[in-house]
GROMACS .gro file of C-alpha atoms in nm:
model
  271
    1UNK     CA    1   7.676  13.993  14.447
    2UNK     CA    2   8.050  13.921  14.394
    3UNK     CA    3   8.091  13.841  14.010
    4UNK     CA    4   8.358  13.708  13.988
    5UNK     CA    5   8.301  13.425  14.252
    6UNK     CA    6   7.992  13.423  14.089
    7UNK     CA    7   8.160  13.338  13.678
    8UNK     CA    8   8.410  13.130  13.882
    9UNK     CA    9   8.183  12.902  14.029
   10UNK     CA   10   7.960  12.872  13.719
   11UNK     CA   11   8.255  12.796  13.481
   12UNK     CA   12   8.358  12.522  13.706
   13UNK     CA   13   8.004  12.382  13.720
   14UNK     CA   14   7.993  12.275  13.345
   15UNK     CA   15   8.348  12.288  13.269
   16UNK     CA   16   8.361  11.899  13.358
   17UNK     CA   17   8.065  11.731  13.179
   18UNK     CA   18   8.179  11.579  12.889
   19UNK     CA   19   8.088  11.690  12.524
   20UNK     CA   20   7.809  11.451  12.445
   21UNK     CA   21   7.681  11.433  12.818
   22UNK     CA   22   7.310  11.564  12.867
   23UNK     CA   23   7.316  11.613  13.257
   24UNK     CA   24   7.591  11.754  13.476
   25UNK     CA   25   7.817  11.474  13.616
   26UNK     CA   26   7.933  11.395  14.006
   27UNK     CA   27   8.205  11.692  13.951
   28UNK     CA   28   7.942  11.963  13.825
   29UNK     CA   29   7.725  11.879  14.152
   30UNK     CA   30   8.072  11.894  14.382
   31UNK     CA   31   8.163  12.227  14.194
   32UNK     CA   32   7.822  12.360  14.323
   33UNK     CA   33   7.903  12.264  14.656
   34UNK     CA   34   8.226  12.452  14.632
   35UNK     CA   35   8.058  12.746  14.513
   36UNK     CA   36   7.768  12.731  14.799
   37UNK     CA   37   8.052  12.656  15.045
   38UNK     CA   38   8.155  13.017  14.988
   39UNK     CA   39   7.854  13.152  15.177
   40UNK     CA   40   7.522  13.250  15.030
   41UNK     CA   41   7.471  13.598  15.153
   42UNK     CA   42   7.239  13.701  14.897
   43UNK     CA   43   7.020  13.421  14.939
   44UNK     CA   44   6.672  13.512  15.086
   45UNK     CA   45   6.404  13.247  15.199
   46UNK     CA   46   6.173  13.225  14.930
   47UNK     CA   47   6.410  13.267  14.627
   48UNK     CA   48   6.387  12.983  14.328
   49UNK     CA   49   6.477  12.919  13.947
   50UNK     CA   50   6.485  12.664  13.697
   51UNK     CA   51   6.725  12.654  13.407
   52UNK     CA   52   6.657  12.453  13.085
   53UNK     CA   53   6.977  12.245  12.995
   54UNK     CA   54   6.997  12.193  12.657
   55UNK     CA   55   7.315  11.903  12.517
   56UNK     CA   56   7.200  11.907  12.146
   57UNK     CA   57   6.889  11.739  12.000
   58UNK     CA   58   6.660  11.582  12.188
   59UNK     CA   59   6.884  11.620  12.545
   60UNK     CA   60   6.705  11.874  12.775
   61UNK     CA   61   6.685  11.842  13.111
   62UNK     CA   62   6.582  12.093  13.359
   63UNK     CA   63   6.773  12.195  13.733
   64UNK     CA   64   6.539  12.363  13.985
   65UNK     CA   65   6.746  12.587  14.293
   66UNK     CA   66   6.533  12.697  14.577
   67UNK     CA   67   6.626  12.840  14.902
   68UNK     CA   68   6.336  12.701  15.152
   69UNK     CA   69   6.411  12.793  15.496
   70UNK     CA   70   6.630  12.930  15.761
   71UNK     CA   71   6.768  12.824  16.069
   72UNK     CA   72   7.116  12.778  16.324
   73UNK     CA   73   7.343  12.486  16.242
   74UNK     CA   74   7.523  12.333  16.464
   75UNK     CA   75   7.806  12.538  16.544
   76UNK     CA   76   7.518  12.859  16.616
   77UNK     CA   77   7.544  13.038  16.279
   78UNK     CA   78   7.269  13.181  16.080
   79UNK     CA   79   7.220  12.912  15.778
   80UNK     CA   80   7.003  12.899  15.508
   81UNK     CA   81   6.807  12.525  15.309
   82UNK     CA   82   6.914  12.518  14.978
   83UNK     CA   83   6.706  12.232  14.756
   84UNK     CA   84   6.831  12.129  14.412
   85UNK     CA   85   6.621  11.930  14.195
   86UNK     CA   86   6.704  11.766  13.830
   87UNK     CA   87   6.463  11.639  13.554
   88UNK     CA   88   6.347  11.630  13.242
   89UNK     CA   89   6.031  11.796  13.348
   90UNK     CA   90   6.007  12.196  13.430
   91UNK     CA   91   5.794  12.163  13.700
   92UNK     CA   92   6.048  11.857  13.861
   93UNK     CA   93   5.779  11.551  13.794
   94UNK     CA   94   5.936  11.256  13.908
   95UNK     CA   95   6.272  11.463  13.951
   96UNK     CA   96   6.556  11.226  13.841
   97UNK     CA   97   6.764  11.368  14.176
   98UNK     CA   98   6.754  11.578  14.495
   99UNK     CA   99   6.954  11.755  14.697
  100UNK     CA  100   6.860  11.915  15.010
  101UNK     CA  101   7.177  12.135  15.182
  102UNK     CA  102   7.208  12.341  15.491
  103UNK     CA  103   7.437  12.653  15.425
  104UNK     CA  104   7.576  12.853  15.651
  105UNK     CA  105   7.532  13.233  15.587
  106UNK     CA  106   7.858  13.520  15.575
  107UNK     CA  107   8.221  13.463  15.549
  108UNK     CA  108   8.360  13.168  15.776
  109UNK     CA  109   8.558  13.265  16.058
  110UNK     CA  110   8.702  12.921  16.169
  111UNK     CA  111   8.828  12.751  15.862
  112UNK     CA  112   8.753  12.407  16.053
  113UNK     CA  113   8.376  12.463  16.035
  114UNK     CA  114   8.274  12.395  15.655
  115UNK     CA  115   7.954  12.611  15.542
  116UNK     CA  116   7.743  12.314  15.442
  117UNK     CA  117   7.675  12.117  15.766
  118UNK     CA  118   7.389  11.912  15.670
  119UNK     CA  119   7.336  11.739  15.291
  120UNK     CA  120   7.035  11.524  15.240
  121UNK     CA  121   7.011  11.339  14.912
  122UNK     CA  122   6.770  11.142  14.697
  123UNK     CA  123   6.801  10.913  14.307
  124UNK     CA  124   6.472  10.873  14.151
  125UNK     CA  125   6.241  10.744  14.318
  126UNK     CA  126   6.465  10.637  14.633
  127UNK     CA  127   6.388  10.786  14.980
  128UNK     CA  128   6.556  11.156  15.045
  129UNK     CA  129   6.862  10.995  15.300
  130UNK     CA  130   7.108  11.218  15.489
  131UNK     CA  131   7.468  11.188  15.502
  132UNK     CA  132   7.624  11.072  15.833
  133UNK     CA  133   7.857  11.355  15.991
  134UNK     CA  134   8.175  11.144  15.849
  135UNK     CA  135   8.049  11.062  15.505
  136UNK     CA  136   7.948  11.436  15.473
  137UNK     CA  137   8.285  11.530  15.626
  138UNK     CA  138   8.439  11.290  15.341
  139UNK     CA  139   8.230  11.425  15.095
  140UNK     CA  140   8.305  11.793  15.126
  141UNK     CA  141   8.675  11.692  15.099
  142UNK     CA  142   8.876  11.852  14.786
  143UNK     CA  143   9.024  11.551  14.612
  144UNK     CA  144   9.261  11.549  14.328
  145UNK     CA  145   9.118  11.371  13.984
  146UNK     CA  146   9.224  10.997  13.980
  147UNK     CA  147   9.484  11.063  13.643
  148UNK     CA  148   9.629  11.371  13.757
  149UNK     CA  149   9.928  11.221  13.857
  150UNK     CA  150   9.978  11.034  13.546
  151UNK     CA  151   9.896  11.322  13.356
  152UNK     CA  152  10.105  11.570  13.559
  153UNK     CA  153  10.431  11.408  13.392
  154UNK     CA  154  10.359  11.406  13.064
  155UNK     CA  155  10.215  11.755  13.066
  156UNK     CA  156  10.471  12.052  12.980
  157UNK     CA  157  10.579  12.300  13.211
  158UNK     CA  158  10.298  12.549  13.338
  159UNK     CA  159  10.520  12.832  13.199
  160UNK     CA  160  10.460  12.663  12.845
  161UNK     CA  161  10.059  12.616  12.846
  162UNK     CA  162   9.809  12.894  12.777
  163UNK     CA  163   9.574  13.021  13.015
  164UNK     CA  164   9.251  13.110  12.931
  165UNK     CA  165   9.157  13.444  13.011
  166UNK     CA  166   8.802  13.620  13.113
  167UNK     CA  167   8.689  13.916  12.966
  168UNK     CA  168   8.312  14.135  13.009
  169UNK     CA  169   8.110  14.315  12.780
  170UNK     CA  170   7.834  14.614  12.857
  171UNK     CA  171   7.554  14.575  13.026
  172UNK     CA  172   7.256  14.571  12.819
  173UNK     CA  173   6.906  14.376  12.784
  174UNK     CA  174   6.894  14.026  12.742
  175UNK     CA  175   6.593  13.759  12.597
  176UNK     CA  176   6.556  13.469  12.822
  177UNK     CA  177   6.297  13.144  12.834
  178UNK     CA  178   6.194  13.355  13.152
  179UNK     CA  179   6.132  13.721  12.998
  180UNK     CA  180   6.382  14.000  12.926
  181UNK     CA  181   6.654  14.084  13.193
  182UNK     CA  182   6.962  14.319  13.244
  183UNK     CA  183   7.228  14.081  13.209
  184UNK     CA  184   7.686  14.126  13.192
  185UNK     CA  185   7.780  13.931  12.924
  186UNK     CA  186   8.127  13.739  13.006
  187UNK     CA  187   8.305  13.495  12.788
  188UNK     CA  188   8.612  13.290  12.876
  189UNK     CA  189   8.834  13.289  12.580
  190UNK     CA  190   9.189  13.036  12.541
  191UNK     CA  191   9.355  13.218  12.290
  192UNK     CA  192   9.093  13.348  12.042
  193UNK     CA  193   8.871  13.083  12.104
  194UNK     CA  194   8.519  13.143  12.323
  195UNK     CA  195   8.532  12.815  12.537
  196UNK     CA  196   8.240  12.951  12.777
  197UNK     CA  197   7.985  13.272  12.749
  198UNK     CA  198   7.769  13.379  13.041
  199UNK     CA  199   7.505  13.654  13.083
  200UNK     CA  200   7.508  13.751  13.477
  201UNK     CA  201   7.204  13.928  13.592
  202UNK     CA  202   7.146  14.066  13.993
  203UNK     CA  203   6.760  14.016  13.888
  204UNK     CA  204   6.801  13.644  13.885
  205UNK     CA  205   6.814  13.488  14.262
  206UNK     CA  206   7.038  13.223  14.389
  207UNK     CA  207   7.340  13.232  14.181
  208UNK     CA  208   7.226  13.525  13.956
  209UNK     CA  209   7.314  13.317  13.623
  210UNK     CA  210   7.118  13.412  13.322
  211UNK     CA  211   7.253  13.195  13.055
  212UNK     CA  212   7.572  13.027  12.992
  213UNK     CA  213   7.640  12.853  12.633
  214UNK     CA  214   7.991  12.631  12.573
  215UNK     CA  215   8.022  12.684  12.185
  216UNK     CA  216   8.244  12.410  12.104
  217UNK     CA  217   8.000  12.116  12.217
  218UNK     CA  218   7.689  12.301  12.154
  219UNK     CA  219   7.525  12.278  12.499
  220UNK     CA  220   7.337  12.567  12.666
  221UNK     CA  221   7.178  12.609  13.028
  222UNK     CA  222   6.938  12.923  13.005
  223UNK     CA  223   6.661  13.046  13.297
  224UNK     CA  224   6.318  12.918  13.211
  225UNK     CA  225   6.152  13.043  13.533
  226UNK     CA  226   6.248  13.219  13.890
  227UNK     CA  227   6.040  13.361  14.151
  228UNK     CA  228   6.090  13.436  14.529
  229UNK     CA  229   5.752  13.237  14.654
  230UNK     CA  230   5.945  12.874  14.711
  231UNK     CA  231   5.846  12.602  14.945
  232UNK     CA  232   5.999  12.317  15.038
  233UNK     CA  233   5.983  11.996  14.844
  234UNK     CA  234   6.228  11.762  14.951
  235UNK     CA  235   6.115  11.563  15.239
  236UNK     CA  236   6.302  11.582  15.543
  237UNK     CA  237   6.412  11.236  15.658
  238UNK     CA  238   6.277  11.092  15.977
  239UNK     CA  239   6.553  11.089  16.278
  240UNK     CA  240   6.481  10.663  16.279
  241UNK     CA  241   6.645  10.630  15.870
  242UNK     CA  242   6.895  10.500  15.799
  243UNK     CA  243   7.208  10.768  15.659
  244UNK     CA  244   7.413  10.742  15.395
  245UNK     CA  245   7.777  10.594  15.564
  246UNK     CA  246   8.132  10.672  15.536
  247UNK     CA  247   8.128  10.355  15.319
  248UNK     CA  248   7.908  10.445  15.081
  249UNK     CA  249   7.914  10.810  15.058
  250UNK     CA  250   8.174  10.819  14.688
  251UNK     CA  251   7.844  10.595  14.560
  252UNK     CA  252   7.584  10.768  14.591
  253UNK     CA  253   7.614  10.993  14.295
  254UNK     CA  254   7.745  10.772  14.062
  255UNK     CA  255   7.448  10.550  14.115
  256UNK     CA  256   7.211  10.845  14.021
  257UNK     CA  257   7.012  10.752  13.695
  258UNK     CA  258   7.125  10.996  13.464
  259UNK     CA  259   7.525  10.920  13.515
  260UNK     CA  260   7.384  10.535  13.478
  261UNK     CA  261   7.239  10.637  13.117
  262UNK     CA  262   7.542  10.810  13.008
  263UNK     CA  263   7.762  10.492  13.124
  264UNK     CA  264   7.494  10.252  12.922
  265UNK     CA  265   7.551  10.491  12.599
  266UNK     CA  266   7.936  10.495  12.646
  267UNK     CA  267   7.893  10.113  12.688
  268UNK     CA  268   7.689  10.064  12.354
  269UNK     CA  269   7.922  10.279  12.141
  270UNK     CA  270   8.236  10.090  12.253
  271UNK     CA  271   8.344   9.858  11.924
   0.00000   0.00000   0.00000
């Protein structure tokens, strides 16, 4: 496992949803598309976990990872199926969203071929559709937030802003939702402030997370369950259905239900 990819990725994966947001937003689910992108070589065929999300209150959700099968992509490298599945059930009942990815395994030798050649997707209780080589192609595009130009001028010199710095503590035993595992703790800290703190454990497949909490806005993703005995659940679509487009690719998130919800509340709360 390389750790620090591994903290990387997962501080990027809930460092945009917003304070009072129960589910991960369109950037958490790019950010794990970033972090797949880098090859999953520890990944085996079988390998699962769930995580219990917890925003405060009432707000917990649940997001299943399973790696379901193996097989060449189309440029002849080894690749693995990665499914993700979110609820607000631990066993994914009626999952609110899927996503179905083919990865390719090992570092990438030709930085034209992108790891993830093949991204299936599915809201509610909508058909699982593929993306369309140019919508995926779009999708797996780095883009620059829509206010960062704006921002960029009225922000001071990088010189003058603090960075945030990472630091680990001893390993040592740590009590999950899923039983006790040997976990790293590692906290990202802006000054003396703990903005994120993560337990990494190599017993924990996939992306070997344990437990992350963000102090500050009281939310809290911790494993609930993991095994290495997954099948696949995610339906693959029939060659005959329809893709998702070029045109519609940017849409298809945003139209998932749980960003929906979070718009309604934002909506409701406006004077």
């Amino acid at each position: 496992m390389n750790a620090r990819v591994t903290c990387l990725a997962l501080a990027l994966l809930l460092s945009a949803a917003p304070a009072r947001a129960a589910a991960p937003p369109q950037p958490a689910m790019q950010a794990l598309m970033d972090h797949m992108s880098k090859g999953a070589r520890t990944s085996r065929v079988g390998d699962w976990v769930t995580y219990r999300m917890d925003g405060g209150g009432a707000r917990v959700h649940y997001w299943r990872m399973a790696v379901v099968g193996q097989e060449k992509d189309r440029y002849e490298r080894d690749a693995v199926w990665l499914e993700v599945e979110f609820g607000t059930h631990p066993a994914m009942r009626s999952p609110l969203g899927q996503m179905k990815m083919l990865v390719a395994l090992g570092e990438e030798e030709n930085p034209k071929h992108h790891p993830i050649t093949r991204l299936i997707a599915s809201a509610g209780y909508g058909k699982p559709q593929e993306y369309s080589p140019e919508a995926l192609e779009h999708s797996l595009k780095k883009k620059p937030p829509p206010e960062e130009a704006p921002r960029a001028k009225a922000s001071p010199p990088p010189s003058a802003m603090p960075r945030p710095s990472v630091r680990a503590g001893k390993q040592s035993r740590l009590m999950t939702h899923a039983g006790t595992v040997t976990a790293v703790p590692v906290e990202v800290v802006l000054r003396s402030t703990v903005i994120k703190r993560m337990w990494i454990s190599r017993e924990l497949p996939v992306i070997n997370l344990a437990k992350i909490e963000i102090p500050g806005i009281g939310q809290s993703m911790e494993v609930a369950e993991y095994g290495v005995d997954a099948k696949s659940r995610i339906r693959m679509p029939l060659p005959n259905e329809p893709q998702i487009r070029l045109e519609y690719a940017e849409q298809k998130f945003a139209n998932l239900p749980w960003l929906q919800s979070e718009e309604g509340e934002e909506e409701e709360e406006s004077p």
